[in-house]
Coordinates of C-alpha atoms in Angstrom, one line a residue:
X1 CA 54.4 117.6 113.7
X2 CA 52.5 114.3 114.0
X3 CA 51.4 112.6 110.9
X4 CA 49.9 109.2 110.1
X5 CA 51.9 106.9 107.8
X6 CA 52.9 103.3 107.1
X7 CA 56.2 102.1 105.9
X8 CA 55.3 98.6 104.8
X9 CA 52.3 96.7 103.5
X10 CA 50.2 94.9 106.1
X11 CA 47.2 94.9 108.4
X12 CA 45.9 98.0 110.2
X13 CA 48.6 97.7 112.8
X14 CA 51.3 98.9 110.4
X15 CA 49.7 102.4 110.5
X16 CA 51.4 104.6 113.1
X17 CA 52.1 108.2 114.2
X18 CA 55.4 109.6 113.1
X19 CA 57.1 112.9 113.8
X20 CA 57.7 114.6 110.4
X21 CA 58.5 118.0 109.1
X22 CA 55.5 120.3 108.7
X23 CA 54.5 121.2 105.1
X24 CA 54.0 124.7 103.8
X25 CA 51.5 126.3 101.5
X26 CA 52.7 126.8 97.9
X27 CA 51.1 128.9 95.2
X28 CA 47.3 128.6 95.1
X29 CA 47.4 126.5 98.4
X30 CA 46.6 127.1 102.0
X31 CA 47.8 125.4 105.2
X32 CA 45.5 124.5 108.0
X33 CA 46.0 123.5 111.6
X34 CA 43.9 120.3 111.3
X35 CA 41.0 119.8 113.7
X36 CA 39.7 116.6 112.0
X37 CA 40.5 114.6 108.9
X38 CA 38.9 111.7 107.0
X39 CA 40.1 108.1 106.8
X40 CA 40.1 107.2 103.2
X41 CA 38.6 103.7 102.4
X42 CA 40.7 103.5 99.2
X43 CA 43.9 103.7 101.2
X44 CA 42.9 100.4 102.8
X45 CA 43.6 98.6 99.5
X46 CA 47.0 100.3 99.2
X47 CA 48.0 99.7 102.9
X48 CA 47.1 96.0 102.7
X49 CA 49.2 95.5 99.6
X50 CA 46.2 94.4 97.5
X51 CA 47.2 96.8 94.8
X52 CA 51.0 96.4 95.1
X53 CA 51.4 95.0 91.6
X54 CA 49.5 97.8 89.9
X55 CA 49.8 100.8 92.2
X56 CA 53.4 101.9 92.8
X57 CA 53.8 102.9 96.4
X58 CA 56.7 104.9 97.9
X59 CA 57.3 104.5 101.6
X60 CA 56.7 106.1 103.9
X61 CA 53.1 106.5 102.7
X62 CA 51.3 109.4 104.5
X63 CA 47.6 109.0 104.6
X64 CA 44.5 111.2 104.3
X65 CA 43.0 113.4 101.5
X66 CA 40.4 115.5 103.3
X67 CA 40.5 117.6 106.4
X68 CA 39.0 120.6 108.2
X69 CA 40.8 123.2 110.4
X70 CA 41.9 126.7 110.9
X71 CA 44.0 128.5 108.2
X72 CA 47.4 129.4 109.4
X73 CA 49.3 129.9 106.2
X74 CA 48.2 131.3 102.8
X75 CA 50.1 130.7 99.6
X76 CA 50.8 133.1 96.7
X77 CA 47.9 134.0 94.5
X78 CA 45.2 132.9 97.1
X79 CA 42.4 135.3 97.6
X80 CA 39.1 135.2 99.6
X81 CA 40.5 133.3 102.6
X82 CA 42.7 134.5 105.5
X83 CA 44.6 133.3 108.5
X84 CA 42.2 132.3 111.2
X85 CA 39.4 131.2 108.9
X86 CA 37.7 127.9 109.4
X87 CA 37.6 125.8 106.3
X88 CA 37.3 122.2 105.0
X89 CA 38.9 120.8 101.9
X90 CA 41.3 118.4 100.2
X91 CA 45.0 118.0 99.5
X92 CA 46.2 117.1 96.1
X93 CA 45.7 113.4 95.3
X94 CA 49.5 113.1 94.9
X95 CA 50.5 114.8 98.1
X96 CA 47.9 113.3 100.6
X97 CA 49.0 113.7 104.2
X98 CA 45.8 115.2 105.6
X99 CA 45.9 112.8 108.7
X100 CA 48.3 115.1 110.5
X101 CA 48.6 118.2 112.8
X102 CA 49.0 120.4 109.7
X103 CA 47.8 119.9 106.1
X104 CA 48.2 121.8 102.9
X105 CA 44.9 122.1 101.0
X106 CA 44.6 122.6 97.2
X107 CA 40.8 123.0 97.3
X108 CA 38.6 124.3 100.1
X109 CA 35.5 126.1 101.2
X110 CA 34.3 127.8 104.4
X111 CA 33.3 125.3 107.1
X112 CA 29.5 125.4 107.4
X113 CA 28.4 126.6 110.9
X114 CA 26.0 123.7 111.1
X115 CA 28.8 121.1 110.9
X116 CA 31.0 120.0 113.7
X117 CA 34.7 119.7 113.1
X118 CA 34.3 115.9 112.8
X119 CA 31.6 116.3 110.1
X120 CA 33.6 118.9 108.2
X121 CA 36.8 116.8 108.5
X122 CA 35.1 113.9 106.7
X123 CA 33.1 115.9 104.2
X124 CA 35.3 117.0 101.3
X125 CA 36.4 113.7 99.9
X126 CA 32.8 112.3 99.9
X127 CA 31.4 115.5 98.5
X128 CA 34.0 115.6 95.6
X129 CA 33.6 112.0 94.8
X130 CA 29.8 112.1 94.8
X131 CA 29.6 115.2 92.7
X132 CA 32.1 113.8 90.2
X133 CA 30.1 110.6 89.7
X134 CA 26.7 112.3 89.7
X135 CA 28.0 114.8 87.1
X136 CA 29.3 112.0 84.9
X137 CA 25.9 110.2 85.1
X138 CA 24.2 113.5 84.4
X139 CA 21.8 113.0 87.3
X140 CA 19.1 115.6 87.5
X141 CA 15.5 116.3 88.3
X142 CA 13.1 113.5 87.5
X143 CA 15.7 110.8 87.3
X144 CA 15.7 107.6 89.4
X145 CA 19.1 106.6 90.8
X146 CA 20.3 103.5 92.5
X147 CA 23.1 104.0 95.1
X148 CA 24.7 100.7 95.9
X149 CA 26.3 100.8 99.3
X150 CA 24.2 103.9 100.4
X151 CA 25.0 103.8 104.1
X152 CA 28.8 104.2 103.7
X153 CA 30.9 107.4 103.8
X154 CA 30.4 108.2 100.1
X155 CA 27.0 106.7 99.8
X156 CA 25.4 108.8 102.5
X157 CA 26.6 112.0 100.7
X158 CA 25.7 110.7 97.2
X159 CA 22.1 110.0 98.4
X160 CA 21.7 113.6 99.7
X161 CA 23.3 115.3 96.7
X162 CA 21.1 113.3 94.3
X163 CA 18.0 114.1 96.3
X164 CA 19.0 117.8 96.2
X165 CA 19.2 117.6 92.4
X166 CA 15.6 116.4 92.3
X167 CA 16.2 112.7 91.7
X168 CA 14.4 109.8 93.2
X169 CA 17.0 107.7 95.1
X170 CA 17.0 104.0 95.9
X171 CA 19.7 102.9 98.3
X172 CA 21.0 99.5 99.2
X173 CA 22.1 98.7 102.8
X174 CA 21.7 96.2 105.5
X175 CA 18.2 96.2 106.9
X176 CA 19.2 97.8 110.2
X177 CA 20.3 100.9 108.2
X178 CA 17.0 101.3 106.3
X179 CA 15.4 103.8 108.6
X180 CA 18.6 105.8 108.4
X181 CA 18.5 105.8 104.6
X182 CA 14.9 107.0 104.7
X183 CA 16.0 109.9 106.9
X184 CA 18.4 110.9 104.1
X185 CA 15.7 110.8 101.5
X186 CA 16.3 107.4 99.9
X187 CA 14.0 104.4 99.5
X188 CA 16.0 101.5 101.0
X189 CA 16.4 97.9 99.9
X190 CA 18.8 95.2 100.8
X191 CA 21.7 94.1 98.6
X192 CA 22.5 90.6 97.5
X193 CA 20.5 87.8 95.7
X194 CA 17.3 89.2 94.2
X195 CA 18.5 92.8 94.0
X196 CA 17.4 93.1 90.3
X197 CA 13.8 92.1 91.2
X198 CA 13.7 94.2 94.3
X199 CA 14.8 97.3 92.5
X200 CA 12.4 96.7 89.6
X201 CA 9.5 96.5 92.1
X202 CA 10.5 99.8 93.6
X203 CA 11.1 101.5 90.2
X204 CA 8.8 99.8 87.6
X205 CA 9.6 102.6 85.1
X206 CA 13.3 101.8 85.3
X207 CA 16.5 103.2 86.8
X208 CA 18.3 106.0 84.9
X209 CA 21.7 105.7 86.6
X210 CA 23.6 103.5 89.1
X211 CA 26.3 104.7 91.5
X212 CA 28.2 101.8 92.9
X213 CA 30.0 102.6 96.2
X214 CA 30.4 99.0 97.3
X215 CA 31.7 96.7 94.5
X216 CA 31.0 93.1 93.8
X217 CA 27.7 93.3 92.0
X218 CA 28.3 94.8 88.6
X219 CA 26.3 92.2 86.5
X220 CA 23.2 92.9 88.6
X221 CA 23.8 96.7 88.5
X222 CA 24.1 96.6 84.7
X223 CA 20.9 94.6 84.4
X224 CA 19.2 97.2 86.6
X225 CA 20.5 100.1 84.5
X226 CA 20.0 98.4 81.2
X227 CA 23.4 99.6 79.9
X228 CA 26.9 99.5 81.4
X229 CA 27.4 103.1 80.3
X230 CA 24.7 104.1 82.9
X231 CA 26.7 102.5 85.8
X232 CA 29.7 104.2 87.4
X233 CA 31.7 102.5 90.2
X234 CA 34.3 103.8 92.7
X235 CA 34.8 100.4 94.3
X236 CA 35.0 97.6 91.8
X237 CA 38.4 97.0 90.1
X238 CA 36.7 94.5 87.6
X239 CA 34.9 97.5 86.0
X240 CA 36.7 97.5 82.7
X241 CA 35.9 93.8 82.1
X242 CA 32.2 94.7 82.4
X243 CA 32.4 97.8 80.2
X244 CA 31.7 100.0 83.3
X245 CA 33.6 103.1 84.1
X246 CA 35.5 103.3 87.4
X247 CA 35.8 106.8 88.5
X248 CA 38.9 108.0 90.4
X249 CA 40.9 111.1 90.7
X250 CA 44.3 109.6 91.6
X251 CA 47.4 110.4 89.5
X252 CA 47.6 108.2 86.5
X253 CA 50.9 106.7 87.6
X254 CA 49.3 105.5 90.8
X255 CA 45.9 104.1 89.7
X256 CA 45.3 104.2 86.0
X257 CA 46.8 100.8 85.3
X258 CA 44.8 99.2 88.1
X259 CA 41.4 100.3 86.8
X260 CA 41.9 100.5 83.1
X261 CA 40.8 104.2 83.0
X262 CA 42.4 107.6 83.4
X263 CA 41.4 109.9 86.2
X264 CA 38.3 111.9 86.0
X265 CA 38.6 115.7 86.5
X266 CA 38.1 116.5 90.2
X267 CA 34.7 118.0 91.0
X268 CA 36.0 120.6 93.5
X269 CA 33.0 122.8 92.6
X270 CA 31.0 120.4 94.8
X271 CA 32.4 121.9 97.9
X272 CA 30.7 125.2 97.4
X273 CA 27.4 123.4 96.6
X274 CA 27.8 121.5 99.9
X275 CA 28.2 124.7 101.8
X276 CA 24.9 126.0 100.4
X277 CA 23.0 122.8 101.1
X278 CA 24.4 122.6 104.6
X279 CA 23.3 126.1 105.3
X280 CA 19.8 125.1 104.2
X281 CA 19.8 122.0 106.4
X282 CA 19.8 119.7 103.4
X283 CA 23.2 118.1 103.8
X284 CA 24.7 116.4 106.8
X285 CA 27.8 114.3 107.1
X286 CA 27.1 111.1 109.1
X287 CA 30.1 110.3 111.2
X288 CA 30.5 106.6 112.1
X289 CA 33.3 107.1 114.6
X290 CA 36.0 109.6 115.6
X291 CA 39.5 108.5 116.8
X292 CA 42.5 110.5 118.1
X293 CA 45.5 110.4 115.8
X294 CA 47.2 107.9 118.1
X295 CA 44.4 105.4 117.4
X296 CA 44.7 105.6 113.6
X297 CA 45.2 101.8 113.4
X298 CA 41.9 101.2 115.1
X299 CA 40.3 103.6 112.6
X300 CA 41.7 101.6 109.7
X301 CA 40.5 98.4 111.3
X302 CA 36.9 99.8 111.5
X303 CA 37.1 101.0 107.9
X304 CA 38.3 97.7 106.7
X305 CA 35.4 95.9 108.4
X306 CA 33.1 97.8 105.9
X307 CA 30.4 98.0 108.7
X308 CA 30.8 101.8 109.4
X309 CA 27.7 104.0 108.8
X310 CA 29.1 107.2 107.4
X311 CA 32.7 108.6 107.6
X312 CA 35.4 107.6 109.9
X313 CA 37.5 110.5 111.1
X314 CA 40.7 111.3 113.1
X315 CA 40.7 114.3 115.4
X316 CA 43.8 116.3 116.3

């Protein structure tokens, strides 16, 4: 089968299609014929070599954590899903390999009828990450939440899930994305100099929690929240130095040393919540662009630009 991988550190051009042996579903797993899969922003740091001193990497490195497709193999002990079912879900963090013709999923849910394959292929990772962080921050009804980097792949989902919990959401993004954020239920503002004052004007009673999806602004985010314990980042590797928790779900031997924190438990229960919200028309998955597998390098280039609105996906 075809799979996306890289065999050396470097720019997006090192990413390529390789012919590899197809995986098979083990106990408590399923295999899908992939229709679409997400491009993981975190893998940009690994591919570029930015984390080479703290994240051990074994080559070839196969990419992709989330995918959607049709079940074609069911492992031992699996119930409630059968061959031919349409699902979306995630691989294990250690196995990866979702950017391929076939992928083994360790967590999954039925593909919502309202979602295209591209939307479903880019959903699971953002849903799990957003649910994990919102759970840690205990976001609920009546709270005010700031999502830093709200127009990106995770940010767009975090906004909608927080709104669904009954929270008031302020989201930062470039001005050309402000109407888009309003359509998701957030009050938009720009990032950068003056952020603290802008957020205080929008939330004079204060902000209960900050979800940082962008990185690079932790001192301001702490000032907005009033306490580093009320800030969680998924993008800033300086978090520990600021007393902020960096949430990740990667194996400890891969990422723990880099961020100074062990992995958080994966919030796989968020997938079922997403199915319900999608069925109610309350959760959509903005897709910035879809590329064929053969153009995976172009997908990585777009992701690295950090100008994509929503998820970037590969289609099989």
